[in-house]
Short mmCIF file of C-alpha atoms and ligand atoms in Angstrom, two decimals:
data_model
loop_
_atom_site.label_atom_id
_atom_site.label_comp_id
_atom_site.label_asym_id
_atom_site.label_seq_id
_atom_site.Cartn_x
_atom_site.Cartn_y
_atom_site.Cartn_z
CA MET A 1084 -55.59 -38.45 21.49
CA THR A 1085 -52.41 -36.90 20.07
CA HIS A 1086 -52.56 -33.15 19.82
CA ILE A 1087 -52.00 -31.56 16.44
CA ALA A 1088 -50.19 -28.18 16.69
CA PRO A 1089 -52.34 -25.60 14.78
CA LYS A 1090 -50.69 -24.04 11.59
CA VAL A 1091 -52.37 -20.68 12.30
CA GLU A 1092 -53.70 -19.41 15.38
CA LEU A 1093 -55.58 -16.21 16.53
CA ARG A 1094 -55.90 -15.76 20.10
CA ASN A 1095 -58.42 -13.02 21.32
CA ILE A 1096 -57.81 -10.62 18.71
CA ASP A 1097 -58.92 -7.02 18.92
CA LEU A 1098 -58.33 -4.73 15.87
CA ARG A 1099 -59.14 -1.22 15.74
CA TYR A 1100 -58.62 1.29 12.96
CA PHE A 1101 -57.57 4.77 13.98
CA THR A 1102 -58.48 7.44 11.46
CA PHE A 1103 -59.13 11.29 11.50
CA ASP A 1104 -62.78 10.70 12.27
CA GLY A 1105 -62.19 8.25 15.16
CA GLU A 1106 -61.86 4.64 15.59
CA THR A 1107 -63.47 1.63 14.22
CA GLU A 1108 -63.30 -1.67 15.96
CA ALA A 1109 -63.08 -4.18 13.27
CA LEU A 1110 -62.71 -7.29 15.25
CA SER A 1111 -63.27 -7.98 18.82
CA ASP A 1112 -62.09 -11.02 20.74
CA PHE A 1113 -61.56 -13.30 17.75
CA SER A 1114 -60.17 -16.66 18.35
CA LEU A 1115 -59.59 -19.41 15.62
CA ALA A 1116 -57.29 -22.34 15.23
CA VAL A 1117 -56.51 -23.72 11.92
CA LEU A 1118 -54.94 -27.30 11.56
CA PRO A 1119 -52.21 -28.21 8.99
CA GLY A 1120 -53.92 -29.13 5.60
CA GLU A 1121 -57.40 -27.76 6.78
CA PHE A 1122 -59.46 -25.84 4.35
CA VAL A 1123 -61.47 -23.14 6.49
CA ALA A 1124 -63.86 -20.87 5.03
CA ILE A 1125 -64.90 -17.69 6.83
CA VAL A 1126 -68.20 -16.23 5.83
CA GLY A 1127 -69.49 -12.77 6.96
CA GLN A 1128 -71.06 -9.62 5.59
CA SER A 1129 -69.32 -6.99 3.98
CA GLY A 1130 -67.46 -4.95 6.49
CA CYS A 1131 -67.35 -7.26 9.26
CA GLY A 1132 -63.43 -7.72 9.27
CA LYS A 1133 -62.76 -10.68 6.88
CA SER A 1134 -59.92 -8.84 4.74
CA THR A 1135 -58.56 -7.48 8.21
CA LEU A 1136 -58.50 -11.09 9.49
CA LEU A 1137 -56.25 -12.06 6.52
CA SER A 1138 -54.04 -9.23 6.65
CA LEU A 1139 -53.28 -10.06 10.52
CA ILE A 1140 -52.42 -13.68 9.50
CA ALA A 1141 -50.25 -12.18 6.54
CA GLY A 1142 -48.35 -10.00 9.20
CA ILE A 1143 -49.42 -6.87 7.13
CA LEU A 1144 -51.18 -5.39 9.97
CA GLU A 1145 -50.57 -5.91 13.89
CA PRO A 1146 -53.34 -6.55 16.26
CA THR A 1147 -54.35 -3.93 18.90
CA ASP A 1148 -54.83 -6.79 21.28
CA GLY A 1149 -54.17 -10.51 21.25
CA ASP A 1150 -51.69 -12.83 19.43
CA VAL A 1151 -51.33 -14.27 15.89
CA LEU A 1152 -49.31 -17.37 15.47
CA VAL A 1153 -48.17 -19.20 12.43
CA ASN A 1154 -46.49 -22.68 13.19
CA GLY A 1155 -46.48 -21.61 16.76
CA ALA A 1156 -44.36 -18.53 16.31
CA GLN A 1157 -45.68 -14.88 16.73
CA VAL A 1158 -46.06 -13.14 13.56
CA GLU A 1159 -44.03 -10.22 13.24
CA GLY A 1160 -44.36 -9.14 9.44
CA PRO A 1161 -44.92 -10.75 6.16
CA SER A 1162 -43.32 -13.94 5.66
CA PRO A 1163 -43.02 -16.39 2.76
CA LEU A 1164 -44.98 -18.85 4.65
CA CYS A 1165 -48.07 -17.32 3.56
CA GLY A 1166 -49.33 -16.68 0.07
CA TYR A 1167 -52.03 -14.14 -0.65
CA MET A 1168 -54.87 -14.27 -3.39
CA LEU A 1169 -57.16 -11.51 -3.88
CA GLN A 1170 -60.32 -10.59 -5.85
CA GLN A 1171 -58.30 -8.48 -8.41
CA ASP A 1172 -55.58 -10.57 -9.87
CA HIS A 1173 -53.27 -7.65 -9.78
CA LEU A 1174 -51.31 -9.11 -12.70
CA PHE A 1175 -48.85 -6.62 -14.22
CA GLU A 1176 -50.05 -5.87 -17.85
CA TRP A 1177 -46.51 -5.16 -19.04
CA ARG A 1178 -45.14 -8.64 -18.02
CA THR A 1179 -45.80 -11.96 -19.67
CA ILE A 1180 -47.94 -14.50 -17.95
CA LEU A 1181 -44.74 -16.33 -17.15
CA ASP A 1182 -42.84 -13.41 -15.81
CA ASN A 1183 -46.05 -12.56 -13.86
CA VAL A 1184 -45.87 -16.05 -12.11
CA LEU A 1185 -42.28 -15.57 -11.42
CA LEU A 1186 -42.58 -12.24 -9.58
CA GLY A 1187 -42.76 -13.49 -6.02
CA ALA A 1188 -39.86 -15.77 -6.56
CA GLU A 1189 -37.95 -12.85 -7.96
CA ILE A 1190 -38.75 -10.68 -4.76
CA GLN A 1191 -37.69 -13.76 -2.43
CA GLY A 1192 -34.48 -13.98 -4.54
CA LEU A 1193 -35.15 -17.82 -5.10
CA ASP A 1194 -32.99 -19.59 -7.73
CA PRO A 1195 -34.15 -18.26 -11.19
CA GLY A 1196 -34.01 -21.61 -13.14
CA ALA A 1197 -35.62 -23.75 -10.50
CA ALA A 1198 -38.56 -20.96 -10.30
CA ALA A 1199 -38.92 -21.06 -13.90
CA THR A 1200 -39.31 -24.84 -14.08
CA ARG A 1201 -41.73 -24.69 -11.31
CA ALA A 1202 -43.62 -21.72 -13.02
CA GLU A 1203 -44.05 -23.47 -16.34
CA SER A 1204 -45.05 -26.64 -14.74
CA LEU A 1205 -47.84 -24.93 -12.70
CA LEU A 1206 -49.10 -23.12 -15.66
CA ARG A 1207 -49.10 -26.19 -17.91
CA GLY A 1208 -50.96 -27.93 -14.85
CA TYR A 1209 -53.65 -25.25 -14.98
CA GLY A 1210 -54.26 -25.45 -18.74
CA LEU A 1211 -52.28 -22.29 -19.44
CA GLY A 1212 -49.33 -24.00 -21.13
CA ASP A 1213 -49.93 -22.15 -24.57
CA PHE A 1214 -50.07 -18.70 -22.72
CA LEU A 1215 -46.75 -18.42 -21.22
CA SER A 1216 -45.40 -15.52 -23.44
CA HIS A 1217 -48.99 -14.07 -23.63
CA PHE A 1218 -49.83 -10.75 -21.64
CA PRO A 1219 -52.56 -10.74 -19.27
CA HIS A 1220 -55.05 -8.64 -21.36
CA GLN A 1221 -54.97 -11.58 -24.03
CA LEU A 1222 -56.53 -13.98 -21.35
CA SER A 1223 -59.84 -14.43 -20.05
CA GLY A 1224 -61.10 -13.57 -16.43
CA GLY A 1225 -60.76 -17.26 -15.35
CA MET A 1226 -57.36 -17.88 -16.86
CA ARG A 1227 -56.24 -14.41 -15.40
CA GLN A 1228 -57.17 -15.74 -11.87
CA ARG A 1229 -55.65 -19.26 -12.71
CA ALA A 1230 -52.37 -17.15 -13.47
CA ALA A 1231 -52.69 -15.71 -10.25
CA LEU A 1232 -52.86 -18.74 -8.38
CA ALA A 1233 -49.87 -20.20 -10.10
CA ARG A 1234 -48.09 -16.98 -8.99
CA THR A 1235 -49.12 -17.40 -5.31
CA LEU A 1236 -48.19 -21.12 -5.63
CA CYS A 1237 -44.75 -20.48 -7.19
CA THR A 1238 -43.08 -19.64 -4.06
CA ASP A 1239 -44.58 -22.77 -2.60
CA PRO A 1240 -46.25 -21.06 0.55
CA GLU A 1241 -47.43 -23.22 3.26
CA ILE A 1242 -50.63 -21.15 3.87
CA LEU A 1243 -52.97 -19.82 1.26
CA LEU A 1244 -55.13 -16.68 2.25
CA LEU A 1245 -57.78 -16.45 -0.32
CA ASP A 1246 -59.95 -13.11 0.03
CA GLU A 1247 -62.87 -13.39 -2.42
CA PRO A 1248 -60.83 -14.68 -5.07
CA PHE A 1249 -63.53 -15.55 -7.37
CA SER A 1250 -66.16 -12.75 -6.47
CA ALA A 1251 -65.10 -10.80 -9.77
CA LEU A 1252 -65.90 -13.74 -11.98
CA ASP A 1253 -69.04 -14.79 -13.80
CA PHE A 1254 -71.19 -17.44 -12.22
CA GLN A 1255 -70.02 -20.25 -14.62
CA THR A 1256 -66.29 -19.53 -14.37
CA ARG A 1257 -66.77 -19.14 -10.66
CA LEU A 1258 -68.15 -22.62 -10.28
CA ALA A 1259 -65.43 -24.28 -12.62
CA LEU A 1260 -62.62 -22.43 -11.06
CA SER A 1261 -63.53 -22.77 -7.31
CA ASP A 1262 -63.91 -26.54 -8.12
CA GLU A 1263 -60.19 -26.54 -9.67
CA VAL A 1264 -58.71 -24.56 -7.01
CA ALA A 1265 -59.96 -26.70 -4.11
CA GLU A 1266 -58.86 -29.72 -5.74
CA ILE A 1267 -55.37 -28.17 -6.49
CA LEU A 1268 -54.94 -26.96 -2.73
CA ARG A 1269 -56.07 -30.29 -1.23
CA ARG A 1270 -53.57 -32.17 -3.57
CA GLU A 1271 -50.86 -30.01 -2.58
CA GLY A 1272 -51.90 -30.38 1.22
CA LYS A 1273 -52.02 -26.71 1.76
CA THR A 1274 -53.61 -25.01 4.64
CA VAL A 1275 -56.25 -22.85 3.29
CA ILE A 1276 -58.25 -19.89 4.78
CA LEU A 1277 -60.73 -18.71 2.33
CA VAL A 1278 -62.91 -15.64 3.15
CA THR A 1279 -66.06 -15.06 1.28
CA HIS A 1280 -69.44 -13.58 1.43
CA ASP A 1281 -70.62 -16.50 -0.65
CA ILE A 1282 -72.30 -19.44 1.52
CA SER A 1283 -72.45 -21.74 -1.21
CA GLU A 1284 -68.60 -21.27 -2.12
CA ALA A 1285 -67.82 -21.71 1.63
CA VAL A 1286 -69.94 -24.81 1.79
CA SER A 1287 -68.92 -26.28 -1.07
CA MET A 1288 -65.08 -26.03 -0.72
CA ALA A 1289 -64.21 -26.03 2.97
CA ASP A 1290 -63.85 -28.63 5.70
CA ARG A 1291 -64.96 -25.96 8.30
CA VAL A 1292 -67.10 -22.95 7.96
CA ILE A 1293 -66.65 -20.00 10.38
CA VAL A 1294 -69.71 -17.61 10.44
CA MET A 1295 -68.88 -14.17 11.66
CA THR A 1296 -70.93 -11.65 13.53
CA LYS A 1297 -71.56 -8.19 11.80
CA ARG A 1298 -68.85 -5.71 13.00
CA PRO A 1299 -66.86 -5.77 15.35
CA GLY A 1300 -66.33 -9.32 14.03
CA GLN A 1301 -66.53 -12.27 16.29
CA VAL A 1302 -67.17 -16.03 15.71
CA LYS A 1303 -70.86 -16.49 15.78
CA ALA A 1304 -70.86 -20.19 14.68
CA VAL A 1305 -68.61 -22.85 13.42
CA HIS A 1306 -69.65 -25.78 11.35
CA ASP A 1307 -67.81 -28.84 10.24
CA ILE A 1308 -68.83 -29.76 6.82
CA SER A 1309 -69.22 -33.23 5.84
CA PHE A 1310 -71.13 -35.04 3.03
CA LYS A 1311 -72.45 -38.52 2.92
CA ASP A 1312 -69.62 -40.55 1.61
CA SER A 1313 -70.02 -40.78 -2.13
CA GLY A 1314 -67.46 -43.46 -2.46
CA ASN A 1315 -64.26 -41.52 -2.72
CA GLY A 1316 -64.23 -39.37 0.25
CA ARG A 1317 -65.25 -35.71 -0.09
CA PRO A 1318 -67.05 -34.69 -2.99
CA ARG A 1319 -65.59 -31.97 -5.44
CA PRO A 1320 -67.18 -28.71 -4.76
CA PHE A 1321 -69.43 -28.79 -7.82
CA GLU A 1322 -70.77 -32.21 -6.86
CA ALA A 1323 -71.24 -31.19 -3.34
CA ARG A 1324 -73.56 -28.44 -4.38
CA SER A 1325 -76.03 -30.90 -5.30
CA GLN A 1326 -76.06 -32.97 -2.27
CA GLN A 1327 -78.75 -32.95 0.34
CA GLU A 1328 -76.55 -31.67 3.25
CA PHE A 1329 -75.62 -28.69 1.11
CA GLN A 1330 -78.97 -27.15 1.40
CA GLN A 1331 -79.15 -27.75 5.32
CA TYR A 1332 -75.88 -26.10 5.79
CA PHE A 1333 -76.75 -23.24 3.53
CA ASP A 1334 -80.03 -22.49 5.19
CA ARG A 1335 -78.39 -22.72 8.63
CA ILE A 1336 -75.89 -20.25 7.64
CA TRP A 1337 -78.06 -18.02 5.83
CA GLY A 1338 -80.09 -17.87 9.27
CA GLU A 1339 -77.01 -17.09 11.13
CA LEU A 1340 -75.68 -14.33 8.82
CA ASP A 1341 -79.11 -12.61 9.43
CA ILE A 1342 -79.15 -10.90 5.97
CA HIS A 1343 -82.18 -8.48 5.57
CA VAL A 1344 -83.17 -7.57 1.87
CA GLY A 1345 -82.79 -3.85 1.58
CA ASN A 1346 -80.54 -3.24 4.39
P1 ADP B 1982 -64.67 -7.27 4.97
O1 ADP B 1982 -63.56 -7.71 4.46
O2 ADP B 1982 -65.45 -8.08 5.90
O3 ADP B 1982 -65.49 -6.45 4.11
P2 ADP B 1982 -62.74 -5.43 6.39
O4 ADP B 1982 -61.86 -6.19 7.04
O5 ADP B 1982 -62.40 -4.90 4.98
O6 ADP B 1982 -64.24 -6.00 6.10
O7 ADP B 1982 -63.23 -4.10 7.25
C1 ADP B 1982 -63.71 -4.12 8.57
C2 ADP B 1982 -64.04 -2.78 8.95
O8 ADP B 1982 -62.86 -1.93 9.04
C3 ADP B 1982 -64.94 -1.96 8.02
O9 ADP B 1982 -65.89 -1.26 8.68
C4 ADP B 1982 -63.78 -1.10 7.17
O10 ADP B 1982 -64.52 0.31 6.85
C5 ADP B 1982 -62.90 -0.77 8.13
N1 ADP B 1982 -61.66 -0.55 7.91
C6 ADP B 1982 -61.13 -1.57 6.98
N2 ADP B 1982 -59.78 -1.00 6.53
C7 ADP B 1982 -59.69 0.06 7.38
C8 ADP B 1982 -58.51 1.18 7.23
N3 ADP B 1982 -57.40 0.92 6.63
N4 ADP B 1982 -58.57 2.19 8.11
C9 ADP B 1982 -59.80 2.57 8.73
N5 ADP B 1982 -60.90 1.63 8.62
C10 ADP B 1982 -60.86 0.35 8.02
MG1 MG B 1983 -63.00 -7.85 2.46
#
């Protein structure tokens, strides 16, 4: 069997936050390897260290102990290899949609002409071709999140870090958008790490679901997600939700998360 080198690797990570009131251990001995082109979802309760994990991979935080590697090299700060997408779209209200999408390319000093061509083609592809000169407040929540995705993809990162990117949207928009986004990222061959507290989202979108313990976050369980072949390989997320296996994965992960109502 040939060995495929991981795209992202976390080895025995410990992360402590030091504050005036003392210290918080957010992650403890957390290890994970993500292969190129893999779509991994990480689920865990609020406060278990999910956003902390993404910040480590993005090079925004340094581990207290352990190693973070991207493409086999130690992460030593933010790099254009990783694109980050958050719950809030963080679009600048005073910039047009096109200029918002061009922001990362500007910061990275990429060729403006080539970046504009790519930005426009991404926006057209996401159904926003008529909104290039509009301002964010003129768009719906789902359209804004699509613009945010275009901005993240405009610099062509190899790795996408998604931090609960759909959780501020209403249910229907969330379903439609997660379906679209999963398709886009698969088509582009991106390596994706999605963190979410939404089990359905994780199971319907990802190749593999990592369940985290409560804080300090550790890996509690790992599930390889597969659905009976519906003819053309993996079902789209929307379709996956109605498959028999979906409910089984959901129930098992629900049990592992150990959520008690009222606590
Ligand atoms: P999640 O994204 O799973 O909700 P986080 O990674 O944001 O969890 O946080 C994990 C834990 O670390 C929480 O208890 C949180 O309060 C704490 N924490 C997060 N960021 C900081 C910080 N900058 N300083 C101190 N504690 C923090
Ligand atoms: Mg978070």
